[in-house]
Amino acid sequence: MVNESIFVICTTYFNYYKPIIYNTMSLVLSYSQARKVFDDAKANQYALPAVNVIGTNSVNASLEAANTVNSPIIIQFSNSGASFFAGKSRDNKTQQASITGAVAGAKYIHEVSDLYGMPVLLNTDHAAKKLLPWVDGMIEKGEEFFKVYGRPLFTSHMLDFSEEPLLENIEISKRYLEKLTKLDMYLEIELGVTGGEEDGVDNTGVESSKLYTQPEDVAYAYEELMKISDHFVVAASFGNVHGVYKPGNVNLEPVILKNSQDFIQQKFKTKSNPVDFVFHGGSGSDPKAIQEAIGYGVVKMNIDTDIQWAIWDGIHKYYNKNKDFLQSQLGNPTGADSPNKKYYDPRVWLREGETSIRERLVQAFEELNGTNRLIKV
Ligand SMILES: [Zn+2]
């Protein structure tokens, strides 16, 4: 009898604490682990795609793509993507919806990542000065998470202070780098302006000199941030833009990245390609320019617009193919009363959007030389 009750107590105890146990299986990486991925990427001349997700459909499709190519993946939430994750109807005046959405999304990814078996670098995207309350809220939740699990909730947050003077950009970035370093996370900063339009920020009219980052600016950021730690990556501008435009409208100059790397290597006597660069606005880019940028230390390429198109394109093609079965609940070419349930079931057409995301991401992995890059971290 006694043994039996001990058994009952033990199982109850185990079940009660199960939510804590799942996290040991999470494949969301810390900076120390992501460092090994970035080092491997630089040594073997590849980069990983970073996909902006807005819900479980895009998260699952991204993880599926990583599993298909047997490589780690970078998944990220933009500020508005995060609030969309929590629900478009929610008030976001104090950034509450964006904080809750990003945290909920992050926890979801921690929970499901093991099902897909591939490491995940979990990031958040552009945060300009006015969005600092969003970042502060996520860091607060991240600190609570770190206390319980001894690992970070996110791998990285991005600050985009490219609209501010360089000195202010770096001064604020240093403060955040200190906080993220303690949580074994990394910081992404932006130097120079990514052209185009994304997430409500319109840089289509910015004068073209600002679209090309200067080596002196990168060197200044590198020197100052290194005083805190090496937990940072740099989004630099080399003519890249958010969005997709007709060919010839975008003039990519990856050599800008090389100039910065060489300048820093000489000035601080570092190894070659000392900076980890991020390529924003990867959608619609010429594969040759992508390869060249990787040679100059790009380890992460953001892809958002092409993924937005992919989900729509998948659903649109499905609709066109099955149009006659999608006009009413009953009635199609096989009979006036024939049911159409299996055509309009949202699992069927949302799945078409998911597989289309997967296919576009597999293409991105291939263009980034990033397939079969699973390493032990
Ligand atoms: Zn961007």
XYZ file of C-alpha atoms and ligand atoms in Angstrom:
378
model
C 0.000 0.000 0.000
C 2.729 2.400 1.009
C 4.697 1.760 -2.170
C 1.597 2.302 -4.233
C 0.888 5.729 -2.758
C 4.473 6.792 -3.246
C 4.101 5.824 -6.898
C 0.919 7.904 -7.176
C 2.610 10.903 -5.562
C 5.608 10.589 -7.867
C 3.540 10.463 -11.054
C 1.436 13.409 -9.913
C 4.601 15.334 -9.124
C 6.056 14.489 -12.515
C 2.925 15.471 -14.417
C 2.532 18.681 -12.485
C 6.046 19.801 -13.363
C 5.956 18.587 -16.958
C 5.793 22.146 -18.387
C 9.285 22.761 -17.016
C 10.656 19.521 -18.375
C 9.729 20.339 -22.010
C 12.305 23.077 -22.134
C 15.208 20.691 -21.838
C 14.180 19.510 -25.311
C 13.994 22.996 -26.815
C 16.333 23.551 -29.746
C 16.304 27.351 -29.467
C 19.961 28.378 -29.238
C 21.796 30.711 -26.894
C 24.450 33.086 -28.242
C 27.257 30.687 -27.220
C 25.616 28.031 -29.391
C 24.754 30.438 -32.210
C 28.424 31.541 -32.182
C 29.422 28.037 -33.274
C 26.875 28.190 -36.106
C 28.158 31.595 -37.297
C 31.792 30.429 -37.066
C 30.933 27.349 -39.100
C 29.083 29.548 -41.629
C 32.098 31.815 -42.079
C 34.528 28.897 -42.314
C 32.402 27.173 -44.955
C 31.098 30.222 -46.827
C 27.377 30.021 -46.210
C 24.652 32.036 -44.515
C 21.281 31.177 -43.014
C 17.936 32.693 -43.973
C 16.066 34.664 -41.307
C 12.346 34.474 -41.906
C 9.766 36.832 -40.412
C 6.899 34.831 -38.960
C 3.409 35.999 -38.003
C 1.687 32.903 -36.646
C 1.976 29.180 -36.161
C 1.495 28.486 -39.881
C 4.597 30.425 -40.856
C 6.560 29.100 -37.853
C 5.734 25.486 -38.697
C 6.509 25.972 -42.398
C 9.890 27.524 -41.515
C 10.796 24.659 -39.187
C 9.677 22.218 -41.880
C 11.995 23.934 -44.380
C 14.925 23.654 -41.936
C 14.151 19.977 -41.493
C 13.934 19.485 -45.278
C 17.429 20.918 -45.848
C 18.907 19.552 -42.581
C 20.183 22.937 -41.375
C 19.632 25.390 -38.520
C 17.235 28.258 -39.254
C 16.774 31.816 -38.029
C 13.193 32.714 -37.145
C 12.215 36.239 -36.169
C 9.310 38.409 -35.111
C 8.947 41.977 -36.315
C 7.162 44.389 -34.007
C 3.909 44.215 -35.974
C 4.346 40.489 -36.695
C 4.539 39.929 -32.937
C 1.360 41.911 -32.238
C -0.360 40.028 -35.068
C 0.668 36.761 -33.387
C -1.185 37.860 -30.224
C -4.186 39.107 -32.223
C -4.794 42.021 -34.585
C -7.695 43.295 -32.464
C -5.570 43.995 -29.363
C -4.586 47.495 -28.339
C -0.827 48.011 -28.735
C -0.355 51.561 -27.390
C 2.034 50.461 -24.648
C 3.541 47.697 -26.855
C 1.653 45.160 -24.754
C 0.405 43.150 -27.739
C 3.854 43.098 -29.372
C 5.508 42.003 -26.113
C 2.908 39.308 -25.422
C 2.878 38.095 -29.030
C 6.670 37.821 -29.279
C 6.924 36.036 -25.913
C 4.052 33.659 -26.728
C 5.562 32.962 -30.150
C 8.969 32.343 -28.609
C 7.542 29.905 -26.062
C 5.641 28.143 -28.838
C 8.887 27.707 -30.782
C 10.715 26.406 -27.685
C 7.915 23.861 -27.302
C 7.691 22.583 -30.905
C 11.326 22.910 -32.053
C 12.198 19.394 -30.921
C 9.477 17.930 -33.169
C 11.380 19.279 -36.182
C 14.833 18.411 -34.882
C 16.701 21.486 -36.154
C 18.397 24.228 -34.100
C 16.627 27.584 -34.138
C 18.138 31.039 -33.746
C 15.210 33.035 -32.419
C 15.414 36.754 -33.126
C 13.358 39.918 -33.109
C 13.588 42.412 -35.973
C 13.929 46.229 -36.295
C 13.257 48.250 -33.143
C 13.679 52.000 -33.638
C 13.889 54.361 -30.644
C 10.123 54.603 -30.242
C 9.916 50.789 -30.010
C 12.331 50.474 -27.080
C 9.434 49.726 -24.675
C 8.844 46.598 -26.796
C 12.463 45.483 -26.392
C 12.450 46.365 -22.671
C 9.307 44.266 -22.166
C 10.842 41.268 -23.968
C 14.071 41.573 -21.967
C 12.083 41.643 -18.722
C 10.294 38.435 -19.754
C 13.612 37.014 -20.925
C 15.185 37.640 -17.515
C 12.331 35.789 -15.798
C 12.749 32.918 -18.257
C 16.511 32.812 -17.722
C 16.048 32.586 -13.948
C 13.822 29.518 -14.289
C 15.511 27.674 -17.167
C 19.094 28.967 -17.179
C 18.877 29.727 -20.905
C 17.633 32.668 -22.969
C 14.048 33.000 -24.205
C 15.280 34.635 -27.437
C 18.664 34.231 -29.101
C 18.811 37.872 -30.192
C 17.061 41.236 -30.287
C 17.696 43.898 -32.917
C 17.970 47.630 -32.324
C 17.670 49.870 -35.352
C 18.984 53.325 -34.439
C 20.135 54.069 -37.965
C 17.946 57.208 -37.949
C 19.893 58.574 -34.977
C 23.429 60.034 -35.032
C 26.116 57.313 -34.962
C 27.373 58.191 -31.456
C 23.889 57.932 -29.988
C 23.218 54.745 -31.926
C 26.276 53.068 -30.416
C 25.861 54.532 -26.931
C 22.351 53.081 -26.573
C 23.399 49.844 -28.272
C 26.166 49.381 -25.687
C 23.647 49.612 -22.846
C 21.522 46.900 -24.414
C 24.521 44.776 -25.343
C 25.423 44.643 -21.675
C 21.957 43.356 -20.746
C 21.816 40.786 -23.556
C 25.338 39.508 -22.862
C 24.250 38.615 -19.314
C 21.420 36.529 -20.790
C 23.762 34.753 -23.270
C 21.997 36.505 -26.156
C 23.344 38.647 -28.980
C 22.443 42.083 -30.269
C 21.871 43.043 -33.895
C 22.527 46.696 -34.719
C 22.001 48.652 -37.938
C 24.480 51.055 -39.506
C 23.326 53.008 -42.531
C 19.801 52.773 -43.844
C 18.161 49.826 -45.554
C 16.166 51.323 -48.413
C 12.602 50.505 -49.386
C 9.605 50.064 -47.138
C 8.818 47.490 -44.435
C 6.706 47.233 -41.332
C 5.450 50.824 -41.612
C 8.930 52.347 -42.026
C 9.304 54.033 -45.406
C 12.882 54.697 -46.540
C 12.117 54.854 -50.246
C 13.128 58.555 -50.458
C 16.398 58.361 -48.517
C 19.386 59.914 -50.322
C 21.540 57.219 -51.853
C 24.823 57.946 -49.955
C 23.084 56.850 -46.733
C 22.306 53.507 -48.351
C 26.012 52.630 -48.262
C 27.610 52.162 -44.824
C 31.039 53.734 -44.329
C 33.974 51.563 -43.093
C 34.851 54.185 -40.436
C 31.344 53.866 -38.963
C 31.563 50.079 -38.781
C 35.014 50.342 -37.191
C 33.715 52.795 -34.573
C 30.800 50.486 -33.716
C 33.114 47.471 -33.595
C 35.624 49.163 -31.290
C 32.973 50.480 -28.876
C 30.843 47.328 -28.727
C 33.873 45.087 -28.233
C 34.491 46.969 -24.976
C 31.346 45.213 -23.688
C 31.451 41.835 -25.508
C 31.533 40.162 -28.918
C 27.805 39.311 -28.700
C 26.769 41.420 -31.693
C 26.108 41.303 -35.425
C 25.870 44.262 -37.788
C 23.243 45.007 -40.409
C 25.139 47.202 -42.852
C 23.813 48.930 -45.945
C 25.280 48.090 -49.299
C 22.395 49.213 -51.481
C 20.026 46.590 -50.110
C 16.332 47.425 -49.832
C 13.269 46.021 -48.094
C 10.679 44.836 -50.577
C 10.911 43.599 -54.152
C 11.374 45.999 -57.063
C 11.798 45.574 -60.784
C 15.289 44.415 -61.848
C 17.764 47.274 -62.231
C 16.172 49.363 -59.462
C 18.409 47.893 -56.791
C 22.169 48.390 -56.976
C 23.827 45.978 -54.596
C 27.471 46.754 -53.806
C 28.677 43.905 -51.558
C 32.229 45.300 -51.877
C 31.131 47.882 -49.253
C 31.165 45.016 -46.740
C 34.634 43.919 -47.806
C 35.944 47.477 -47.424
C 34.680 47.567 -43.828
C 36.126 44.142 -42.991
C 39.547 45.050 -44.422
C 39.547 48.429 -42.659
C 38.799 46.838 -39.253
C 41.254 43.981 -39.789
C 44.059 46.457 -40.451
C 43.111 48.950 -37.740
C 42.659 46.432 -34.910
C 44.912 43.618 -36.192
C 42.077 41.103 -36.193
C 41.587 37.900 -38.178
C 40.002 38.301 -41.623
C 36.256 39.085 -41.814
C 36.064 40.038 -38.107
C 32.481 41.339 -38.314
C 29.370 39.148 -38.567
C 27.214 40.926 -41.132
C 23.463 40.687 -41.662
C 21.919 41.202 -45.093
C 18.536 42.912 -44.767
C 16.159 42.967 -47.712
C 17.230 39.631 -49.186
C 13.979 39.171 -51.104
C 14.375 39.412 -54.847
C 18.191 39.627 -54.663
C 20.512 38.336 -57.356
C 22.043 34.982 -56.255
C 25.501 36.139 -57.454
C 25.384 39.222 -55.203
C 24.243 36.997 -52.327
C 27.258 34.708 -52.814
C 29.615 37.669 -52.982
C 28.170 39.121 -49.753
C 28.667 35.780 -47.987
C 32.348 35.917 -48.946
C 32.569 39.205 -47.038
C 31.184 37.850 -43.765
C 27.396 37.834 -44.169
C 26.054 35.048 -41.932
C 22.347 35.940 -41.893
C 20.051 37.045 -44.699
C 16.604 38.393 -43.904
C 13.824 37.272 -46.196
C 10.342 38.632 -45.607
C 8.657 39.993 -48.728
C 9.250 36.822 -50.779
C 7.738 34.746 -47.961
C 4.675 37.004 -47.867
C 4.276 36.399 -51.581
C 4.891 32.655 -51.191
C 2.021 32.113 -48.758
C -0.384 34.064 -50.951
C 0.850 32.397 -54.142
C 0.288 28.922 -52.658
C -3.268 29.735 -51.621
C -4.037 31.570 -54.861
C -2.912 28.620 -56.988
C -5.023 26.285 -54.862
C -8.029 28.535 -55.365
C -7.587 28.714 -59.114
C -7.215 24.952 -59.370
C -10.316 24.226 -57.283
C -12.429 27.299 -58.052
C -15.594 25.335 -58.902
C -15.532 23.627 -55.504
C -15.050 26.834 -53.527
C -18.135 28.924 -54.346
C -20.633 27.512 -51.853
C -20.885 24.876 -49.150
C -22.958 22.640 -51.442
C -22.865 22.351 -55.225
C -20.008 21.744 -57.646
C -19.525 20.233 -61.150
C -20.221 16.735 -59.736
C -23.739 17.646 -58.552
C -25.956 20.484 -57.315
C -26.003 19.108 -53.761
C -22.447 17.743 -53.551
C -20.648 18.986 -50.423
C -17.418 21.040 -50.751
C -16.229 20.660 -47.175
C -12.962 18.972 -48.019
C -12.039 21.892 -50.305
C -12.792 24.782 -47.963
C -11.516 23.157 -44.766
C -8.918 25.797 -43.720
C -6.385 23.055 -42.991
C -6.348 22.249 -46.714
C -5.765 25.744 -48.131
C -3.604 27.029 -45.269
C -1.425 23.979 -45.826
C -0.962 25.102 -49.465
C 0.399 28.390 -48.110
C 2.724 26.481 -45.777
C 4.187 24.220 -48.442
C 4.730 27.253 -50.652
C 6.692 28.959 -47.806
C 8.735 25.794 -47.373
C 9.615 25.670 -51.069
C 10.676 29.339 -51.161
C 12.805 28.847 -48.039
C 14.477 25.752 -49.456
C 15.409 27.917 -52.466
C 16.828 30.536 -50.062
C 18.919 27.913 -48.236
C 20.280 26.745 -51.607
C 21.143 30.291 -52.734
C 22.883 30.876 -49.397
C 24.891 27.652 -49.755
C 23.161 26.722 -46.493
C 21.837 23.179 -47.009
C 23.063 20.241 -44.891
C 24.678 22.507 -42.308
C 23.566 20.732 -39.149
C 26.426 20.886 -36.627
C 26.738 19.887 -33.015
C 26.337 22.928 -30.783
Zn 15.331 44.769 -42.186
